[in-house]
């Protein structure tokens, strides 16, 4: 069965360190997304990609970057981790945009100390 | 997002009771998606609505999109403990923009 896998599931890092969260999907979807989930804010879009070499900024992109070198992977990098980036991060993929559901990974819980 | 408001924020119901969760948009919806999330897990897709007046059901959960395509309701009949979790609505406002999500409704079902 096709799936979307995030790693690690939990990560603790220190302020100022660079951190990369992995996202791998076997749906063969062109569209991939990164969201963060925080109490009181719900899910907010960080970055997204509509295909290889395509990346776009979302609502809360400051301090984050992504790259898309193949269809399956969209790693999310925190350039210099800040305590405000402590959150649960979800990766998702979809076959279409606006007319297809997102398939979500199980999330990565990141704590920045 | 302020573009999408969910109500109520939380809900505690007795097992067997019916309940409704609302999702209201400040703009016309291109598509509306309902998801369920259990603690510590990812979001599970429930239903997608695109046409005004459309209604879909899955087991004891029914979702409807109003005629003006600015509000959706999720109705659970005869709630069970397995229905407990966080319900989120996600909105597409066009065919080329990512989904925007509401803040979620936390549902608890007590015996």
Short mmCIF file of C-alpha atoms in Angstrom, two decimals:
data_model
loop_
_atom_site.label_atom_id
_atom_site.label_comp_id
_atom_site.label_asym_id
_atom_site.label_seq_id
_atom_site.Cartn_x
_atom_site.Cartn_y
_atom_site.Cartn_z
CA UNK A 1 0.00 0.00 0.00
CA UNK A 2 1.12 3.52 -0.76
CA UNK A 3 2.06 5.60 2.23
CA UNK A 4 3.73 8.77 3.46
CA UNK A 5 6.46 8.40 6.06
CA UNK A 6 7.97 11.04 8.31
CA UNK A 7 11.17 10.72 10.28
CA UNK A 8 12.10 11.06 13.00
CA UNK A 9 8.86 10.77 15.00
CA UNK A 10 10.39 12.74 17.87
CA UNK A 11 13.34 15.12 17.92
CA UNK A 12 14.89 17.28 20.60
CA UNK A 13 17.40 19.88 19.49
CA UNK A 14 19.09 22.97 20.82
CA UNK A 15 18.51 26.56 19.82
CA UNK A 16 20.61 27.57 16.85
CA UNK A 17 21.16 24.10 15.40
CA UNK A 18 20.15 23.15 11.89
CA UNK A 19 17.52 20.42 11.77
CA UNK A 20 16.11 18.48 8.84
CA UNK A 21 12.83 16.59 8.97
CA UNK A 22 12.31 13.91 6.36
CA UNK A 23 9.16 13.17 4.37
CA UNK A 24 8.90 10.29 1.89
CA UNK A 25 5.80 9.30 -0.06
CA UNK A 26 5.13 6.30 -2.28
CA UNK A 27 1.86 7.63 -3.74
CA UNK A 28 3.75 9.09 -6.72
CA UNK A 29 2.01 12.42 -6.02
CA UNK A 30 3.36 15.58 -7.58
CA UNK A 31 2.05 17.77 -4.76
CA UNK A 32 3.63 17.79 -1.31
CA UNK A 33 3.05 20.05 1.68
CA UNK A 34 4.47 20.82 5.12
CA UNK A 35 2.22 22.05 7.93
CA UNK A 36 2.86 22.74 11.59
CA UNK A 37 0.25 22.18 14.28
CA UNK A 38 0.12 24.25 17.44
CA UNK A 39 -2.48 24.69 20.17
CA UNK A 40 -4.64 27.68 19.41
CA UNK A 41 -3.44 27.93 15.82
CA UNK A 42 -4.48 24.69 14.22
CA UNK A 43 -2.61 23.60 11.10
CA UNK A 44 -0.58 26.24 9.29
CA UNK A 45 1.13 25.85 5.95
CA UNK A 46 4.93 26.21 5.91
CA UNK A 47 6.04 25.29 2.39
CA UNK A 48 4.69 23.32 -0.52
CA UNK A 49 5.77 21.88 -3.85
CA UNK A 50 3.82 21.08 -7.01
CA UNK A 51 6.59 19.05 -8.60
CA UNK A 52 10.31 18.41 -8.87
CA UNK A 53 12.33 21.63 -8.55
CA UNK A 54 9.19 23.58 -7.58
CA UNK A 55 8.89 25.07 -4.08
CA UNK A 56 6.60 27.74 -2.67
CA UNK A 57 6.29 29.61 0.61
CA UNK A 58 3.29 29.19 2.82
CA UNK A 59 1.78 31.23 5.62
CA UNK A 60 4.61 30.63 8.14
CA UNK A 61 7.73 30.03 6.05
CA UNK A 62 10.26 32.24 7.89
CA UNK A 63 13.13 30.15 9.25
CA UNK A 64 12.27 27.11 7.13
CA UNK A 65 13.37 25.85 3.73
CA UNK A 66 12.54 22.90 1.48
CA UNK A 67 14.00 21.36 -1.64
CA UNK A 68 12.41 18.95 -4.13
CA UNK A 69 14.94 16.90 -6.07
CA UNK A 70 12.64 13.95 -6.75
CA UNK A 71 8.95 13.07 -6.64
CA UNK A 72 9.09 11.03 -3.45
CA UNK A 73 10.82 13.36 -0.97
CA UNK A 74 10.33 16.84 0.46
CA UNK A 75 12.71 17.42 3.38
CA UNK A 76 12.03 20.39 5.65
CA UNK A 77 15.06 22.23 7.05
CA UNK A 78 15.09 24.58 10.02
CA UNK A 79 18.10 26.76 9.30
CA UNK A 80 18.71 27.82 12.91
CA UNK A 81 16.20 26.28 15.29
CA UNK A 82 14.32 28.62 17.63
CA UNK A 83 12.10 27.81 20.60
CA UNK A 84 9.15 29.22 18.65
CA UNK A 85 9.61 26.33 16.23
CA UNK A 86 8.73 23.76 18.88
CA UNK A 87 5.72 22.12 17.29
CA UNK A 88 4.30 19.04 15.62
CA UNK A 89 5.13 18.95 11.93
CA UNK A 90 3.00 17.17 9.35
CA UNK A 91 3.88 16.31 5.81
CA UNK A 92 1.14 15.63 3.26
CA UNK A 93 0.79 14.78 -0.40
CA UNK A 94 -2.03 14.88 -2.94
CA UNK A 95 -2.74 13.86 -6.51
CA UNK A 96 -4.38 17.18 -7.36
CA UNK A 97 -4.78 20.64 -5.87
CA UNK A 98 -8.16 21.76 -4.54
CA UNK A 99 -9.94 18.68 -5.89
CA UNK A 100 -8.08 15.86 -4.14
CA UNK A 101 -7.68 15.01 -0.48
CA UNK A 102 -4.34 15.33 1.27
CA UNK A 103 -2.71 12.17 2.61
CA UNK A 104 -0.88 12.92 5.84
CA UNK A 105 2.11 11.38 7.57
CA UNK A 106 2.02 10.64 11.30
CA UNK A 107 3.93 13.76 12.20
CA UNK A 108 7.23 14.71 13.81
CA UNK A 109 7.19 16.21 17.28
CA UNK A 110 10.07 18.69 17.48
CA UNK A 111 11.23 20.27 20.71
CA UNK A 112 13.75 23.11 20.62
CA UNK A 113 15.44 23.74 23.98
CA UNK B 1 -6.71 30.56 9.71
CA UNK B 2 -9.24 33.36 10.18
CA UNK B 3 -10.63 32.45 6.78
CA UNK B 4 -12.09 29.33 8.30
CA UNK B 5 -13.85 29.14 11.66
CA UNK B 6 -14.86 25.93 13.39
CA UNK B 7 -17.38 25.64 16.19
CA UNK B 8 -17.51 24.53 18.85
CA UNK B 9 -13.85 24.39 19.88
CA UNK B 10 -14.58 21.39 22.09
CA UNK B 11 -17.50 19.14 22.73
CA UNK B 12 -18.27 16.52 25.36
CA UNK B 13 -21.20 14.25 24.58
CA UNK B 14 -22.68 11.18 26.15
CA UNK B 15 -22.38 7.97 24.21
CA UNK B 16 -25.39 7.49 21.95
CA UNK B 17 -26.10 11.20 21.52
CA UNK B 18 -26.04 13.06 18.23
CA UNK B 19 -23.78 16.04 17.61
CA UNK B 20 -22.94 18.64 14.98
CA UNK B 21 -19.71 20.48 14.20
CA UNK B 22 -19.73 23.55 11.99
CA UNK B 23 -17.16 25.03 9.65
CA UNK B 24 -17.75 28.54 8.30
CA UNK B 25 -15.73 30.23 5.59
CA UNK B 26 -15.30 33.93 4.94
CA UNK B 27 -15.00 33.17 1.21
CA UNK B 28 -16.75 30.95 -1.32
CA UNK B 29 -15.41 27.43 -1.12
CA UNK B 30 -13.97 25.57 -4.07
CA UNK B 31 -13.86 22.41 -1.98
CA UNK B 32 -14.31 21.46 1.68
CA UNK B 33 -12.57 18.55 3.38
CA UNK B 34 -13.23 16.90 6.73
CA UNK B 35 -10.48 15.11 8.63
CA UNK B 36 -10.27 13.28 11.93
CA UNK B 37 -7.16 13.17 14.10
CA UNK B 38 -6.46 10.92 17.06
CA UNK B 39 -3.97 12.06 19.67
CA UNK B 40 -0.38 11.63 18.48
CA UNK B 41 -1.39 10.56 15.01
CA UNK B 42 -1.83 12.03 11.57
CA UNK B 43 -5.01 13.25 9.97
CA UNK B 44 -7.39 10.75 8.44
CA UNK B 45 -9.46 11.91 5.48
CA UNK B 46 -13.21 11.53 6.00
CA UNK B 47 -15.05 13.32 3.20
CA UNK B 48 -14.74 15.90 0.45
CA UNK B 49 -17.57 18.21 -0.66
CA UNK B 50 -17.49 20.41 -3.71
CA UNK B 51 -21.02 21.11 -4.89
CA UNK B 52 -23.43 23.43 -3.11
CA UNK B 53 -26.06 21.37 -1.31
CA UNK B 54 -23.93 18.23 -1.52
CA UNK B 55 -24.24 15.72 1.30
CA UNK B 56 -22.06 12.69 1.94
CA UNK B 57 -22.17 9.97 4.55
CA UNK B 58 -19.66 7.49 5.90
CA UNK B 59 -20.98 5.07 8.49
CA UNK B 60 -22.62 7.30 11.11
CA UNK B 61 -20.97 10.54 9.97
CA UNK B 62 -22.70 12.88 7.54
CA UNK B 63 -21.27 16.06 6.08
CA UNK B 64 -23.10 18.72 4.14
CA UNK B 65 -22.05 21.81 2.19
CA UNK B 66 -24.63 24.59 2.12
CA UNK B 67 -25.99 26.01 -1.13
CA UNK B 68 -23.89 29.16 -0.96
CA UNK B 69 -20.74 27.08 -0.40
CA UNK B 70 -19.60 29.02 2.61
CA UNK B 71 -20.48 26.66 5.43
CA UNK B 72 -20.28 22.95 6.10
CA UNK B 73 -21.61 20.85 8.93
CA UNK B 74 -20.48 17.47 10.18
CA UNK B 75 -23.11 15.43 11.97
CA UNK B 76 -22.48 12.29 13.99
CA UNK B 77 -25.44 10.08 14.82
CA UNK B 78 -25.47 7.91 17.95
CA UNK B 79 -21.91 8.80 18.98
CA UNK B 80 -19.51 6.09 20.15
CA UNK B 81 -16.18 6.24 22.00
CA UNK B 82 -14.48 5.49 18.67
CA UNK B 83 -15.69 8.86 17.40
CA UNK B 84 -13.56 10.72 19.94
CA UNK B 85 -10.74 12.84 18.53
CA UNK B 86 -10.13 16.15 16.83
CA UNK B 87 -12.17 17.00 13.75
CA UNK B 88 -10.70 19.49 11.31
CA UNK B 89 -12.15 21.09 8.25
CA UNK B 90 -9.88 22.11 5.39
CA UNK B 91 -10.84 24.51 2.63
CA UNK B 92 -9.73 24.90 -0.95
CA UNK B 93 -10.53 28.37 -2.23
CA UNK B 94 -9.36 27.65 -5.76
CA UNK B 95 -8.00 24.84 -7.91
CA UNK B 96 -4.37 25.89 -7.48
CA UNK B 97 -3.92 26.83 -3.82
CA UNK B 98 -3.18 24.55 -0.86
CA UNK B 99 -5.76 23.70 1.77
CA UNK B 100 -6.35 26.08 4.65
CA UNK B 101 -7.46 24.45 7.89
CA UNK B 102 -9.70 25.44 10.75
CA UNK B 103 -8.42 25.14 14.32
CA UNK B 104 -10.29 21.93 14.96
CA UNK B 105 -13.02 20.67 17.27
CA UNK B 106 -12.00 18.33 20.08
CA UNK B 107 -14.70 15.70 20.66
CA UNK B 108 -14.93 13.56 23.77
CA UNK B 109 -17.52 10.81 24.09
CA UNK B 110 -18.28 9.63 27.59
CA UNK B 111 -20.10 6.49 28.68
#
